[in-house]
Coordinates of N, CA and C in Angstrom, one line a residue:
M2 N -35.4 -51.4 8.3 CA -35.8 -50.1 8.8 C -36.4 -49.3 7.6
P3 N -37.7 -49.1 7.7 CA -38.4 -48.4 6.6 C -38.1 -46.9 6.5
L4 N -38.0 -46.4 5.3 CA -37.8 -45.0 5.1 C -39.3 -44.4 5.2
V5 N -39.4 -43.3 5.7 CA -40.6 -42.6 5.8 C -40.6 -41.5 4.7
P6 N -41.6 -41.4 3.9 CA -41.7 -40.3 2.9 C -41.8 -39.0 3.6
E7 N -41.0 -38.0 3.2 CA -41.0 -36.7 3.9 C -41.4 -35.6 2.9
A8 N -42.5 -35.0 3.3 CA -43.0 -33.8 2.5 C -42.0 -32.7 2.6
S9 N -41.8 -32.0 1.6 CA -40.8 -30.9 1.6 C -41.5 -29.6 1.0
V10 N -40.8 -28.5 1.2 CA -41.2 -27.3 0.5 C -40.0 -26.7 -0.2
R11 N -40.2 -25.8 -1.1 CA -39.1 -25.1 -1.8 C -38.9 -23.7 -1.3
P12 N -37.7 -23.2 -1.4 CA -37.5 -21.7 -1.1 C -38.5 -20.9 -1.9
G13 N -39.2 -20.0 -1.3 CA -40.1 -19.1 -1.9 C -41.6 -19.6 -1.8
D14 N -41.8 -20.9 -1.4 CA -43.1 -21.4 -1.2 C -43.9 -20.6 -0.2
P15 N -45.2 -20.5 -0.2 CA -45.9 -19.8 0.8 C -45.7 -20.4 2.2
G16 N -45.7 -19.5 3.2 CA -45.5 -20.0 4.6 C -46.6 -20.9 5.0
E17 N -47.8 -20.7 4.5 CA -49.0 -21.6 4.8 C -48.7 -23.0 4.4
V18 N -48.1 -23.2 3.2 CA -47.8 -24.5 2.7 C -46.8 -25.2 3.6
A19 N -45.8 -24.5 4.1 CA -44.8 -25.0 5.0 C -45.5 -25.5 6.3
R20 N -46.4 -24.6 6.8 CA -47.0 -25.0 8.1 C -47.9 -26.3 7.9
E21 N -48.6 -26.4 6.8 CA -49.4 -27.5 6.5 C -48.6 -28.8 6.4
R22 N -47.4 -28.7 5.8 CA -46.6 -29.9 5.6 C -45.7 -30.3 6.7
S23 N -45.7 -29.5 7.7 CA -44.8 -29.7 8.9 C -45.2 -30.9 9.7
V24 N -44.2 -31.5 10.3 CA -44.4 -32.6 11.3 C -43.6 -32.3 12.5
D25 N -44.3 -32.3 13.6 CA -43.6 -32.0 14.9 C -42.9 -30.6 14.9
G26 N -43.5 -29.6 14.2 CA -43.0 -28.3 14.1 C -41.8 -28.1 13.2
W27 N -41.5 -29.0 12.3 CA -40.4 -28.9 11.4 C -40.9 -29.3 10.0
V28 N -40.3 -28.6 9.0 CA -40.5 -29.0 7.6 C -39.2 -29.0 6.9
L29 N -39.0 -30.0 6.0 CA -37.8 -30.0 5.2 C -37.8 -29.1 4.0
V30 N -36.8 -28.4 3.7 CA -36.7 -27.5 2.6 C -35.8 -28.2 1.6
A31 N -36.3 -28.3 0.3 CA -35.5 -28.9 -0.7 C -35.6 -28.1 -2.0
D32 N -34.6 -28.2 -2.8 CA -34.6 -27.5 -4.1 C -34.1 -28.4 -5.2
G33 N -35.0 -28.6 -6.2 CA -34.6 -29.6 -7.2 C -34.5 -31.0 -6.7
G34 N -35.3 -31.3 -5.6 CA -35.3 -32.6 -5.0 C -34.1 -32.9 -4.1
Q35 N -33.2 -31.9 -3.9 CA -32.1 -32.1 -3.0 C -32.3 -31.3 -1.7
P36 N -32.2 -31.9 -0.6 CA -32.5 -31.3 0.7 C -31.5 -30.2 1.0
L37 N -32.0 -29.0 1.5 CA -31.2 -27.9 1.9 C -31.1 -27.7 3.4
G38 N -32.1 -28.1 4.1 CA -32.1 -28.0 5.6 C -33.5 -28.0 6.1
W39 N -33.6 -27.9 7.4 CA -34.9 -28.0 8.2 C -35.3 -26.6 8.5
L40 N -36.6 -26.4 8.5 CA -37.2 -25.1 8.9 C -38.2 -25.3 10.0
A41 N -38.0 -24.6 11.1 CA -38.9 -24.6 12.2 C -40.1 -23.7 11.8
V42 N -41.3 -24.3 11.9 CA -42.5 -23.6 11.4 C -42.8 -22.3 12.1
D43 N -42.3 -22.2 13.4 CA -42.5 -21.0 14.1 C -41.6 -19.8 13.6
R44 N -40.7 -20.1 12.7 CA -39.9 -19.1 12.0 C -40.4 -18.7 10.6
V45 N -41.4 -19.4 10.2 CA -41.9 -19.2 8.8 C -42.7 -17.9 8.7
G46 N -42.4 -17.0 7.8 CA -43.1 -15.8 7.6 C -44.1 -16.0 6.4
A47 N -44.2 -15.0 5.6 CA -45.1 -15.1 4.4 C -44.7 -16.2 3.4
Q48 N -43.4 -16.4 3.3 CA -42.8 -17.4 2.4 C -41.6 -18.1 3.0
V49 N -41.2 -19.2 2.5 CA -40.1 -20.0 2.9 C -38.8 -19.2 2.5
D50 N -38.0 -18.9 3.5 CA -36.7 -18.2 3.2 C -35.5 -19.0 3.7
I51 N -34.6 -19.3 2.8 CA -33.4 -20.1 3.2 C -32.6 -19.5 4.3
A52 N -32.7 -18.2 4.5 CA -32.0 -17.6 5.6 C -32.5 -18.1 7.0
D53 N -33.7 -18.7 7.0 CA -34.3 -19.2 8.3 C -34.0 -20.7 8.5
L54 N -33.2 -21.3 7.6 CA -33.0 -22.8 7.8 C -32.1 -23.1 8.9
A55 N -32.4 -24.2 9.6 CA -31.4 -24.8 10.6 C -30.5 -25.7 9.8
L56 N -29.2 -25.3 9.8 CA -28.2 -26.1 9.0 C -27.4 -26.9 10.0
G57 N -26.6 -27.8 9.5 CA -25.7 -28.5 10.4 C -25.9 -30.0 10.5
G58 N -27.1 -30.5 10.2 CA -27.3 -31.9 10.3 C -26.6 -32.7 9.2
T59 N -26.4 -33.9 9.4 CA -25.8 -34.7 8.3 C -26.8 -35.5 7.5
L60 N -26.4 -36.0 6.4 CA -27.3 -36.8 5.5 C -26.8 -38.2 5.5
A61 N -27.7 -39.2 5.4 CA -27.3 -40.6 5.2 C -27.5 -41.0 3.8
R62 N -26.6 -41.7 3.2 CA -26.7 -42.2 1.8 C -27.5 -43.5 1.8
Q63 N -28.3 -43.7 0.8 CA -29.0 -45.0 0.6 C -27.9 -46.1 0.5
G64 N -28.1 -47.1 1.3 CA -27.2 -48.3 1.3 C -26.0 -48.0 2.2
G65 N -25.9 -46.9 2.9 CA -24.8 -46.6 3.7 C -24.9 -47.3 5.0
P66 N -23.9 -47.2 5.9 CA -23.9 -47.9 7.2 C -24.9 -47.3 8.2
L67 N -25.3 -48.2 9.1 CA -26.3 -47.8 10.1 C -25.8 -46.6 10.9
R68 N -24.5 -46.6 11.1 CA -24.0 -45.5 11.9 C -24.3 -44.1 11.3
A69 N -24.2 -44.1 9.9 CA -24.5 -42.8 9.2 C -26.0 -42.5 9.4
A70 N -26.9 -43.5 9.3 CA -28.3 -43.2 9.5 C -28.6 -42.7 10.9
L71 N -28.0 -43.3 11.9 CA -28.2 -42.9 13.3 C -27.6 -41.5 13.5
D72 N -26.5 -41.2 12.9 CA -25.9 -39.9 13.1 C -26.8 -38.8 12.4
A73 N -27.3 -39.1 11.3 CA -28.2 -38.2 10.6 C -29.4 -37.9 11.4
A74 N -30.0 -38.9 12.0 CA -31.2 -38.7 12.9 C -30.9 -37.9 14.1
L75 N -29.7 -38.2 14.8 CA -29.4 -37.6 16.0 C -28.9 -36.1 15.8
S76 N -28.3 -35.8 14.6 CA -27.8 -34.5 14.4 C -28.9 -33.6 13.8
S77 N -30.1 -34.1 13.5 CA -31.1 -33.3 12.8 C -31.9 -32.6 13.9
P78 N -32.2 -31.3 13.7 CA -33.0 -30.6 14.7 C -34.5 -31.1 14.7
S79 N -34.9 -31.8 13.7 CA -36.3 -32.4 13.7 C -36.3 -33.8 14.3
G80 N -35.2 -34.4 14.5 CA -35.1 -35.8 15.0 C -35.3 -36.8 13.9
R81 N -35.4 -36.3 12.7 CA -35.5 -37.2 11.5 C -34.3 -37.0 10.6
G82 N -33.6 -38.1 10.4 CA -32.4 -38.1 9.5 C -32.8 -38.2 8.1
V83 N -32.2 -37.4 7.3 CA -32.5 -37.3 5.8 C -31.7 -38.4 5.1
V84 N -32.3 -39.2 4.3 CA -31.7 -40.2 3.5 C -31.7 -39.8 2.1
V85 N -30.6 -39.8 1.4 CA -30.5 -39.3 0.0 C -29.9 -40.5 -0.9
G86 N -30.2 -40.3 -2.2 CA -29.7 -41.3 -3.1 C -28.3 -40.9 -3.6
D87 N -27.8 -41.6 -4.6 CA -26.4 -41.3 -5.1 C -26.2 -39.9 -5.7
Q88 N -27.3 -39.3 -6.2 CA -27.2 -38.0 -6.7 C -27.6 -36.9 -5.7
G89 N -27.8 -37.3 -4.5 CA -28.1 -36.3 -3.4 C -29.6 -36.0 -3.3
E90 N -30.4 -36.8 -4.1 CA -31.9 -36.6 -4.1 C -32.5 -37.2 -2.8
L91 N -33.5 -36.5 -2.4 CA -34.3 -36.9 -1.2 C -35.0 -38.2 -1.4
L92 N -34.8 -39.2 -0.5 CA -35.5 -40.4 -0.6 C -36.5 -40.6 0.5
G93 N -36.2 -40.0 1.7 CA -37.1 -40.1 2.8 C -36.3 -39.8 4.1
T94 N -36.9 -40.1 5.2 CA -36.2 -39.9 6.5 C -36.3 -41.1 7.4
V95 N -35.5 -41.1 8.4 CA -35.5 -42.2 9.4 C -35.4 -41.5 10.8
R96 N -35.9 -42.2 11.8 CA -35.8 -41.7 13.2 C -34.8 -42.6 13.9
A97 N -34.2 -42.0 14.9 CA -33.1 -42.6 15.7 C -33.6 -43.9 16.3
R98 N -34.8 -43.9 16.8 CA -35.3 -45.1 17.5 C -35.4 -46.3 16.5
D99 N -35.8 -46.0 15.3 CA -35.9 -47.1 14.2 C -34.6 -47.6 13.9
V100 N -33.6 -46.7 13.8 CA -32.2 -47.2 13.5 C -31.7 -48.0 14.6
I101 N -31.9 -47.6 15.9 CA -31.4 -48.3 17.0 C -32.1 -49.7 17.1
D102 N -33.4 -49.8 16.7 CA -34.0 -51.1 16.7 C -33.3 -52.0 15.7
V103 N -32.9 -51.5 14.6 CA -32.2 -52.4 13.6 C -30.8 -52.7 14.1
I104 N -30.2 -51.8 14.7 CA -28.8 -52.1 15.3 C -29.0 -53.2 16.4
E105 N -29.9 -53.0 17.3 CA -30.1 -54.1 18.3 C -30.4 -55.4 17.7
G106 N -31.1 -55.5 16.6 CA -31.4 -56.7 15.9 C -30.3 -57.3 15.2
S107 N -29.3 -56.5 14.9 CA -28.1 -57.0 14.1 C -26.9 -57.3 14.9
R108 N -27.0 -57.2 16.2 CA -25.8 -57.5 17.1 C -25.3 -58.9 16.9
G109 N -24.1 -59.0 16.7 CA -23.4 -60.3 16.6 C -22.5 -60.6 17.8
G110 N -21.7 -61.6 17.7 CA -20.8 -61.9 18.8 C -19.8 -60.8 19.2
S111 N -19.5 -60.0 18.2 CA -18.5 -59.0 18.4 C -19.1 -57.6 18.6
G112 N -20.4 -57.5 18.6 CA -21.0 -56.1 18.8 C -21.8 -55.7 17.5
V113 N -22.0 -54.5 17.4 CA -22.8 -53.9 16.3 C -22.1 -54.1 15.0
Q114 N -22.8 -54.6 14.0 CA -22.2 -54.7 12.7 C -22.5 -53.5 11.9
D115 N -21.5 -53.0 11.1 CA -21.7 -51.8 10.4 C -22.2 -52.2 9.0
T116 N -23.4 -52.6 8.9 CA -24.0 -53.1 7.6 C -25.0 -52.0 7.1
P117 N -25.3 -52.1 5.8 CA -26.3 -51.2 5.2 C -27.6 -51.4 5.9
A118 N -28.3 -50.4 6.1 CA -29.6 -50.4 6.8 C -30.7 -51.0 5.9
P119 N -31.4 -52.0 6.3 CA -32.5 -52.6 5.5 C -33.5 -51.5 5.3
G120 N -34.1 -51.5 4.1 CA -35.0 -50.4 3.7 C -34.3 -49.2 3.2
V121 N -33.0 -49.1 3.4 CA -32.2 -48.0 2.8 C -31.4 -48.5 1.7
L122 N -31.5 -49.8 1.4 CA -30.8 -50.5 0.3 C -31.4 -50.1 -1.0
P123 N -30.5 -50.1 -2.1 CA -31.1 -49.9 -3.4 C -32.1 -50.9 -3.9

C-alpha cells in the first residue's frame, strides 16, 4: 500500500495557498512537520486559522497495523488517513480503498491478519 505525499499548509499561511494545495476540498494543516488537522477550503479566509480545523480523526503510525491505517482513513473528514513517523512527523496519507485492497490480499485461513501495512514500513 503506497503512501501518497500530502501537501500541507501552516497556520497563518495565505488562504490562496491552502486553496491551491487542496485535494477534493481539503488541505492538511501541519506545524513543524506535525499534522494538526484538516481544513475544508470553503472555510478558508484570508489566512489559515487553526480555529477552522476539523479535528477528531486518528493518525496511523508508520509500520503500524492495517487496522490503524484503515481507521485513520475512515475517521478523516478528507477520506485520507494521515500516516506519521515515530516522532509524529507527517509521512503521507492513505485512502481506505487502498488499505482494504491490502487487507483483502492478506487474508489467511483465519481471516484478516493484523500485519504492518506494506509501504508504511520503515
